[in-house]
Coordinates of C-alpha atoms in Angstrom, one line a residue:
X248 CA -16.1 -8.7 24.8
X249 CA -15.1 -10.3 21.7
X250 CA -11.5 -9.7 20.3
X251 CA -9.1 -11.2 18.1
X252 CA -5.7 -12.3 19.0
X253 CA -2.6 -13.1 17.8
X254 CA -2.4 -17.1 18.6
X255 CA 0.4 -18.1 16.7
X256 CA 2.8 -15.9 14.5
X257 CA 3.0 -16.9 10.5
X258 CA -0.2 -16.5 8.7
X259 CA -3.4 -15.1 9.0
X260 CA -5.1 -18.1 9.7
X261 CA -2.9 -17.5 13.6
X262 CA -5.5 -15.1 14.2
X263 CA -8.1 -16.0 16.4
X264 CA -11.7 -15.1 17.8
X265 CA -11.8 -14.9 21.4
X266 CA -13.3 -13.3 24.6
X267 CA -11.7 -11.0 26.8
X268 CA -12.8 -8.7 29.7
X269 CA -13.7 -5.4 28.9
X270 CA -11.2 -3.3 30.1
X271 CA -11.2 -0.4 32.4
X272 CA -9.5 3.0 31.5
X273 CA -6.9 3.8 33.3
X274 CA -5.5 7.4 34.6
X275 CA -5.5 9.7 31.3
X276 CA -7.1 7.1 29.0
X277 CA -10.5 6.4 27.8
X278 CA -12.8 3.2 27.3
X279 CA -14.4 3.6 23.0
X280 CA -17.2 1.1 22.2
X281 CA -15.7 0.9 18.5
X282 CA -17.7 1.4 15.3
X283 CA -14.3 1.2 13.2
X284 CA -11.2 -0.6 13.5
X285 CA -8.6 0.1 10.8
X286 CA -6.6 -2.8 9.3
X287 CA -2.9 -1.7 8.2
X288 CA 0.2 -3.1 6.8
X289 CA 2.0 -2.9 10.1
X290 CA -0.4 -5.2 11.8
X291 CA 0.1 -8.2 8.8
X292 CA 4.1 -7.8 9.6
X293 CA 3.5 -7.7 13.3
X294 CA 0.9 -10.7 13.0
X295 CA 3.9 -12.4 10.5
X296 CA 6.8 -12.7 13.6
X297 CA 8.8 -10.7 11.7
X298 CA 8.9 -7.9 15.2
X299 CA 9.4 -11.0 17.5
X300 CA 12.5 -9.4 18.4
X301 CA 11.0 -6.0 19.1
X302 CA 9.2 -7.4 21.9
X303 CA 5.9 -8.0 20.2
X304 CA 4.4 -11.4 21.7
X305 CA 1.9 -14.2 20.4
X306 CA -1.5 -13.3 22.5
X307 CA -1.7 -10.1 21.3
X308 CA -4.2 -7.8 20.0
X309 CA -3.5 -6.1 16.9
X310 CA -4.6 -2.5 15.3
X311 CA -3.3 0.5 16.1
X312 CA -6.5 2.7 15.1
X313 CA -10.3 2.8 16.0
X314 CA -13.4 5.0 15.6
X315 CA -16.4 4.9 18.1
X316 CA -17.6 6.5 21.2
X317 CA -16.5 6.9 24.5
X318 CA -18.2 5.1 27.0
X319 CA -15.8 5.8 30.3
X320 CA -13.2 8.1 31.2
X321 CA -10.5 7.5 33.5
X322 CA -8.4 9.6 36.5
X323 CA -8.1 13.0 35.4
X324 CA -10.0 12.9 31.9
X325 CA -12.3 15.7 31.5
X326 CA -15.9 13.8 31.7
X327 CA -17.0 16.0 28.3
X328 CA -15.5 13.0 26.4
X329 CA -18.2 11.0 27.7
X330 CA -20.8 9.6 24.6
X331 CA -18.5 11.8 21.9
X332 CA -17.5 10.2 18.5
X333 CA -14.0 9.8 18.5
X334 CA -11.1 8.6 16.5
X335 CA -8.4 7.0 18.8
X336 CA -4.7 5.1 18.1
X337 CA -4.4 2.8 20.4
X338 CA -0.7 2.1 20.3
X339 CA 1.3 -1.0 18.6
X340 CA -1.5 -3.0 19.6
X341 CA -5.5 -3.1 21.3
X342 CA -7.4 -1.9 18.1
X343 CA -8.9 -5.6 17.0
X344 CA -11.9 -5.7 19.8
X345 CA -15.1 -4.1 20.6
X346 CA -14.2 -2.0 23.5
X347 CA -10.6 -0.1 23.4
X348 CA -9.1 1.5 25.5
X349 CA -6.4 4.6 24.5
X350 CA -4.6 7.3 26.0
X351 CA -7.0 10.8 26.2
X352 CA -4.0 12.5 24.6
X353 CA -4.3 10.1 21.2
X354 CA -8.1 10.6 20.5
X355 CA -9.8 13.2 18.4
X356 CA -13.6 14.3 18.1
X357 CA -15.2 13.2 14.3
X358 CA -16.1 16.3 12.7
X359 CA -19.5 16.0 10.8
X360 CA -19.6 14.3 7.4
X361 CA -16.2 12.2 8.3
X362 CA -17.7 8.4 9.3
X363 CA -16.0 6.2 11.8
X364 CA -14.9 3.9 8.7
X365 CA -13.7 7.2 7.1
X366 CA -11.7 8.0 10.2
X367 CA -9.9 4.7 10.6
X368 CA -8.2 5.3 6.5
X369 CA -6.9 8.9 7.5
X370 CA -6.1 9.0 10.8
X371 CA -3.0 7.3 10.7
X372 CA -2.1 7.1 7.1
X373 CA -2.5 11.2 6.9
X374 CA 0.1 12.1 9.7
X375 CA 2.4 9.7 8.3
X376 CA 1.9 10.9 4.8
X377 CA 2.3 14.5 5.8
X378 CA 5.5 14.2 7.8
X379 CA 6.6 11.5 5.6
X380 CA 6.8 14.3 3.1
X381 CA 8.2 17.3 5.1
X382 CA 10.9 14.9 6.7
X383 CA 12.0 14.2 2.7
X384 CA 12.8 18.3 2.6
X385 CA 9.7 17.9 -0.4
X386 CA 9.5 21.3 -1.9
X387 CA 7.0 22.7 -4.8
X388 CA 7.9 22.0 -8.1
X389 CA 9.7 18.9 -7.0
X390 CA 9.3 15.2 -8.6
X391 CA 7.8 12.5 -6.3
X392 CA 7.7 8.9 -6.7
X393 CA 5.8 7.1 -4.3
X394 CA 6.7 3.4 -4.2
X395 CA 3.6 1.1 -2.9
X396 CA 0.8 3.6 -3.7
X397 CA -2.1 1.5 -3.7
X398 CA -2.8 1.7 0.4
X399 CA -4.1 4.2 2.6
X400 CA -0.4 5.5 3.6
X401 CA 0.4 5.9 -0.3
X402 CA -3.1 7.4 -1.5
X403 CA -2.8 9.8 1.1
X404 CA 1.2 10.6 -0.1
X405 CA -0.2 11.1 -3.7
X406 CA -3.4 13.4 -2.9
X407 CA -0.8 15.4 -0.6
X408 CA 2.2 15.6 -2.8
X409 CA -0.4 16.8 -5.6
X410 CA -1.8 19.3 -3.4
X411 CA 1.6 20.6 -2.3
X412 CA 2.7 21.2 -6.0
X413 CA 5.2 18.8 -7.0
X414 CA 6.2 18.8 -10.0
X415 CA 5.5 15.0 -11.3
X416 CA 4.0 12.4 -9.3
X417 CA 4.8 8.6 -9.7
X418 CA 3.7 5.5 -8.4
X419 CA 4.4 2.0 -8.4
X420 CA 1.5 -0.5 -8.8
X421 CA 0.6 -3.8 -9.5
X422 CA -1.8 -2.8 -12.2
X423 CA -3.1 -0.6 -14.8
X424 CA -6.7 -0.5 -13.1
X425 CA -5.0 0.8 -9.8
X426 CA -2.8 3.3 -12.0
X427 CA -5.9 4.7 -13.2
X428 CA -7.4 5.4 -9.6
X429 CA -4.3 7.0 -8.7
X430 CA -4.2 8.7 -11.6
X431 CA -7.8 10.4 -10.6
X432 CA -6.2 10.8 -6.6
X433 CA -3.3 13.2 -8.1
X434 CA -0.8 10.8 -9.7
X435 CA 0.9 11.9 -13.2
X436 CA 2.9 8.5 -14.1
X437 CA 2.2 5.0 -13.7
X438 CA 5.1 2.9 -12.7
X439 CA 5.4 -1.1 -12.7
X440 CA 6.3 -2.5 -9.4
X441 CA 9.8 -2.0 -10.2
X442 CA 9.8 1.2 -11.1
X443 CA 9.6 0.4 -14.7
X444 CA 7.3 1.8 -17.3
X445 CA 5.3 5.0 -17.4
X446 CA 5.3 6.6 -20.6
X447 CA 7.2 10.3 -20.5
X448 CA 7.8 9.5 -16.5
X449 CA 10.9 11.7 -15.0
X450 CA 14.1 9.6 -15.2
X451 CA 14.9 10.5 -12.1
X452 CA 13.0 11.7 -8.6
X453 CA 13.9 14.3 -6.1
X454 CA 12.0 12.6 -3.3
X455 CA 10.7 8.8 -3.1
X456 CA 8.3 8.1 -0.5
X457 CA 8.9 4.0 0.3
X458 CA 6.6 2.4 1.6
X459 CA 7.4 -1.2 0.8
X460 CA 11.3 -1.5 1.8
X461 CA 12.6 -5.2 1.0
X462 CA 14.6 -6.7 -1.5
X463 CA 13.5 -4.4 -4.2
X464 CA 14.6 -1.0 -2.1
X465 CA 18.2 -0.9 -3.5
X466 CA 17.5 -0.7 -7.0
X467 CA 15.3 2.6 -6.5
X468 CA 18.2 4.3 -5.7
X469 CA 18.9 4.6 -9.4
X470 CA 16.0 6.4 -9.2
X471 CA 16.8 9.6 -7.4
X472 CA 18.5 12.7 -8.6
X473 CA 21.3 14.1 -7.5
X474 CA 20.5 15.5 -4.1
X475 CA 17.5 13.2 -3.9
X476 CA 16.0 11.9 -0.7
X477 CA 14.5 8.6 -0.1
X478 CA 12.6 8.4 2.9
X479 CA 11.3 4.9 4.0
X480 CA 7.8 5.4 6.1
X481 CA 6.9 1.3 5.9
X482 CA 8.1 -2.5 5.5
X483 CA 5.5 -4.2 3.8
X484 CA 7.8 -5.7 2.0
X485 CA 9.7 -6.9 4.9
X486 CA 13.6 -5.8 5.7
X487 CA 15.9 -4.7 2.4
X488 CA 19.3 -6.3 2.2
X489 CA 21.6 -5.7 4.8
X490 CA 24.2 -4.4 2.4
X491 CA 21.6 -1.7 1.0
X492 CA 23.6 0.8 1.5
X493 CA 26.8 -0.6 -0.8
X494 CA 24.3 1.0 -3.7
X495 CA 24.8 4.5 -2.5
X496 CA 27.8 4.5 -1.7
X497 CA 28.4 3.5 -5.3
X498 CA 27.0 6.7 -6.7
X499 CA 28.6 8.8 -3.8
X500 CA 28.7 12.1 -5.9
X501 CA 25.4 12.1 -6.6
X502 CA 25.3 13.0 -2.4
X503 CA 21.9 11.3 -2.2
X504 CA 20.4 10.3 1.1
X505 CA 18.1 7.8 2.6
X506 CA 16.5 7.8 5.9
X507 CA 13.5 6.2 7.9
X508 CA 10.7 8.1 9.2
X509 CA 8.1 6.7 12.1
X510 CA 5.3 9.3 13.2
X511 CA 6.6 7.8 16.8
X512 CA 9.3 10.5 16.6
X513 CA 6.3 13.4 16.4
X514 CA 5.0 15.3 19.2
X515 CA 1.6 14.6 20.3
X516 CA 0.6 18.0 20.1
X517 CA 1.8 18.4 16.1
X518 CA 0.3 15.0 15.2
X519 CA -2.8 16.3 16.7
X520 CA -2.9 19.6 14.5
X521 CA -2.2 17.9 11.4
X522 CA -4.8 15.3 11.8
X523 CA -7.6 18.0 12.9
X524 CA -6.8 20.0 9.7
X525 CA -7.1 16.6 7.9
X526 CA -10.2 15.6 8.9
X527 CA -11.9 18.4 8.2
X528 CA -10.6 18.6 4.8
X529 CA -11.9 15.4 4.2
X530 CA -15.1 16.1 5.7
X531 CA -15.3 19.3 3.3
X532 CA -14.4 16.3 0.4
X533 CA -10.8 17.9 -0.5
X534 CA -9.2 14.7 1.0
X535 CA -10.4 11.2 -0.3
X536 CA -10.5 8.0 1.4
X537 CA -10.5 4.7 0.0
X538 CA -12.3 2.1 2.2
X539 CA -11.3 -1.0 0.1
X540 CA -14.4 -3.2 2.0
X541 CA -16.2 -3.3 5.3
X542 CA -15.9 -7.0 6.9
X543 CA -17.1 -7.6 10.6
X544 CA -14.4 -8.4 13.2
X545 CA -14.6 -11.8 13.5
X546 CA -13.6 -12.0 9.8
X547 CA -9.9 -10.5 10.5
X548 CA -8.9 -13.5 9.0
X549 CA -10.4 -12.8 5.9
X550 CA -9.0 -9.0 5.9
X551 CA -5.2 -10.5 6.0
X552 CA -5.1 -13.2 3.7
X553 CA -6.7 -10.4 0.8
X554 CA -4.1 -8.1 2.1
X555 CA -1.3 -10.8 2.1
X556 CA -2.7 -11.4 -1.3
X557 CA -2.2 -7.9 -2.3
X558 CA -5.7 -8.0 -3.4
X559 CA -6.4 -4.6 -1.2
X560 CA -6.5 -0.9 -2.7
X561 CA -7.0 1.6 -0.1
X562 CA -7.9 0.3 3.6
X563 CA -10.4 -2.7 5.0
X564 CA -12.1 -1.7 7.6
X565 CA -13.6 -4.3 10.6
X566 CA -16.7 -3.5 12.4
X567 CA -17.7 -5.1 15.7

């Protein structure tokens, strides 16, 4: 089967074409002949080198998340799975290939009127956006500021911040044409990257959703109210400082906090619920996706130098 690799870490041009056996599923997994393989951020900073020291190794397979249909079931899989449309995370790695294997507890049936492409910008992006939210203590009537709100994990933080009744909510953005989509997704103010800008926009936040990290993550702490909460849910941007923290400490009676959030530390069983309700409100059209482009697999390539670029608004998606 063909699948790419990681050859070399660096740039996207280390990704490579290759062949592989198709794999057999295991106890409790399945085998999905993808449709829809979902290209994130994570995978560009896994690809970089930047996790070397995580355990993450050249020669492997990147993407998380897939779409397609079950062609074999493993030991102790119920045999219904068998030719159903599923959407599937694969793990830290496995998604870039045209057969994937993932556990049976990590895939979900499509409902009708969600496509595979469709499935690929929600699944993950969704569950992180939702408990992104809820581990920030957001509340009705609170401000949000969403920093990085151009891809799938941001759009889906807007729509659902908006939906859950805050109060104002910001985003950070590279331009005024992305603002503007944004803008029609749920988003109140348009902020420059650093947080700059936005005519009438809050002074201050009572949650930030921060999905870019790096050098630029100190300065947003100006940002929050007292009692704010920054939650980190990504690292685009690569790591911030090592002496972040010096910056709150510095407003200390302001008693704001930061913390990190991974949907790693979510139970199965309440990922699962979320998702479900998720994609069928999307199905029903009160949930958008953004499928930036459609590129075939062997183009990966291609799909990481536009988002290394920053040239990508929602999600590209690689078909087999």
């Amino acid at each position: 089967m063909k699948a790419v690799t990681i050859r070399t870490f660096g740039g996207p041009e280390g990704l490579a074409v290759t062949d592989l056996p198709t794999p057999v599923p295991a106890e409790g997994e399945v085998l999905i002949a993808t449709e829809a393989i979902g290209v994130g951020g994570v995978d560009a900073v896994i690809r970089s080198g930047a996790l070397a020291a995580y355990g993450f190794e050249e020669g492997l397979v990147p993407g998380s998340e897939v779409a397609g249909v079950v062609t074999a079931v493993g030991a102790g899989v119920d045999p219904s799975w068998a030719g159903r449309s599923v959407w599937a995370f694969t793990g830290t790695g496995g998604g870039y290939v045209e057969q994937a294997v993932a556990p049976a507890e990590e895939i979900l049936p499509l409902p009708a009127g969600l496509s595979a492409a469709d499935a690929v910008t929600l699944g993950g992006s969704g569950v992180v956006a939702h408990f992104g939210l809820a581990h920030a203590r957001f509340a009705p009537g609170e401000s949000v500021l969403v920093r990085g709100a151009a891809g799938s994990i941001g759009i889906m933080t807007v729509q659902l911040a908006a939906r859950g009744g805050a109060g104002a909510v910001a985003v950070t953005t590279s331009s005024a044409e992305r603002g503007e989509r944004l803008r029609e997704l749920g988003a109140t103010h348009v902020l420059d990257r650093s947080g700059g800008g936005g005519e009438d926009a809050p002074s201050g936040y009572d949650v930030i959703i921060d999905i870019v990290a790096g050098a630029g993550l100190p300065s947003f702490f100006d940002r929050l109210n007292p009692n704010g909460r920054m939650v980190a849910v990504g690292a685009v941007g690569g790591p911030p400082p090592a002496d972040f923290g010096t910056k709150m400490m510095a407003a200390f009676q302001k008693s704001m906090s930061f913390a990190t959030f991974s949907s790693a530390t979510v139970a199965a069983s309440a990922r699962r619920a979320v998702r479900t309700e998720q994609f069928a409100a999307a199905s029903r059209g009160e949930l958008h996706t953004v499928v930036h482009e459609v590129l075939p697999l062997e183009r990966a390539v291609l799909a990481h130098r536009k988002m290394d670029a920053g040239e990508v608004f929602g999600r590209i998606v690689l078909t087999p």
